[in-house]
Tab-separated table of C-alpha atoms in Angstrom:
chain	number	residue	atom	x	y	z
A	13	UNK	CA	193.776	-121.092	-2.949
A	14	UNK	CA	195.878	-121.900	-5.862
A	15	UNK	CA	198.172	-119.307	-7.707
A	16	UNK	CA	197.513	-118.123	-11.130
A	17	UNK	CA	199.492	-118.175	-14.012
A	18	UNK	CA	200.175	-114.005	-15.103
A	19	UNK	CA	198.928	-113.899	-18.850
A	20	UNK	CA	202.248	-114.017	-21.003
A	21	UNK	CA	201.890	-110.023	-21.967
A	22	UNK	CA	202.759	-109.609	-18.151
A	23	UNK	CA	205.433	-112.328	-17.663
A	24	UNK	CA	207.156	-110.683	-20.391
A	25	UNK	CA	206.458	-106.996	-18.905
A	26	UNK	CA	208.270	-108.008	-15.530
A	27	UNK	CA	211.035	-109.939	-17.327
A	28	UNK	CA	212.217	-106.470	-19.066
A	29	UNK	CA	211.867	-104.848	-16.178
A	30	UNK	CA	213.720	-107.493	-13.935
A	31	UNK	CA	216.545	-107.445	-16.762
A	32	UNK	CA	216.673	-103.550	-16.968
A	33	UNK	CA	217.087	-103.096	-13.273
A	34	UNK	CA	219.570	-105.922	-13.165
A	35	UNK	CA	221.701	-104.667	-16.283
A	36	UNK	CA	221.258	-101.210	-15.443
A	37	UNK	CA	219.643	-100.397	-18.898
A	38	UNK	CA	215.997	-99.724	-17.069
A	39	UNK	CA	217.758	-96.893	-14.420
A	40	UNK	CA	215.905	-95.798	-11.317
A	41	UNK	CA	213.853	-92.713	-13.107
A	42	UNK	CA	212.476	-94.824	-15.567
A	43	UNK	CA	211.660	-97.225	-12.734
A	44	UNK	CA	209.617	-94.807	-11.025
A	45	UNK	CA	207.968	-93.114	-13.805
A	46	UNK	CA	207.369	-96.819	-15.058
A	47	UNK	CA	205.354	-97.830	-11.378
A	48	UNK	CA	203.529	-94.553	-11.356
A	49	UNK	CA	202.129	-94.818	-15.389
A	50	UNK	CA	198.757	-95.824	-14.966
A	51	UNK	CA	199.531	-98.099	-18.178
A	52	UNK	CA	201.364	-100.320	-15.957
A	53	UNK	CA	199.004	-100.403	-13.371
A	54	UNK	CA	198.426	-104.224	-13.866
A	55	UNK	CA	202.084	-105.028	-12.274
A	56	UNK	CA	202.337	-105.559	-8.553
A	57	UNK	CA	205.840	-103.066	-8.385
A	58	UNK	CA	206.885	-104.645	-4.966
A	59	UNK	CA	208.185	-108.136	-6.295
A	60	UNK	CA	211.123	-106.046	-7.905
């Protein structure tokens, strides 16, 4: 089975994400409200 590419819209989604946990400018609240928003529902919250 070969891996897919994620569609650039979601690279970019977990890149902010990745950078805002990492700088501290995404803090945990936003985090959580962020994996329970159905408008993210297309990220997979356990790689972070």
């Amino acid at each position: 089975m070969s891996s897919k590419r994620l569609d650039p819209l979601k690279e970019t989604f977990i890149k902010i994400i990745r950078e805002g946990l990492a700088n501290k400018s995404f803090d945990e609240g936003e985090f959580e409200a962020a994996k329970n928003a159905g408008f993210y529902k297309f990220i997979d919250f356990n790689i972070f």
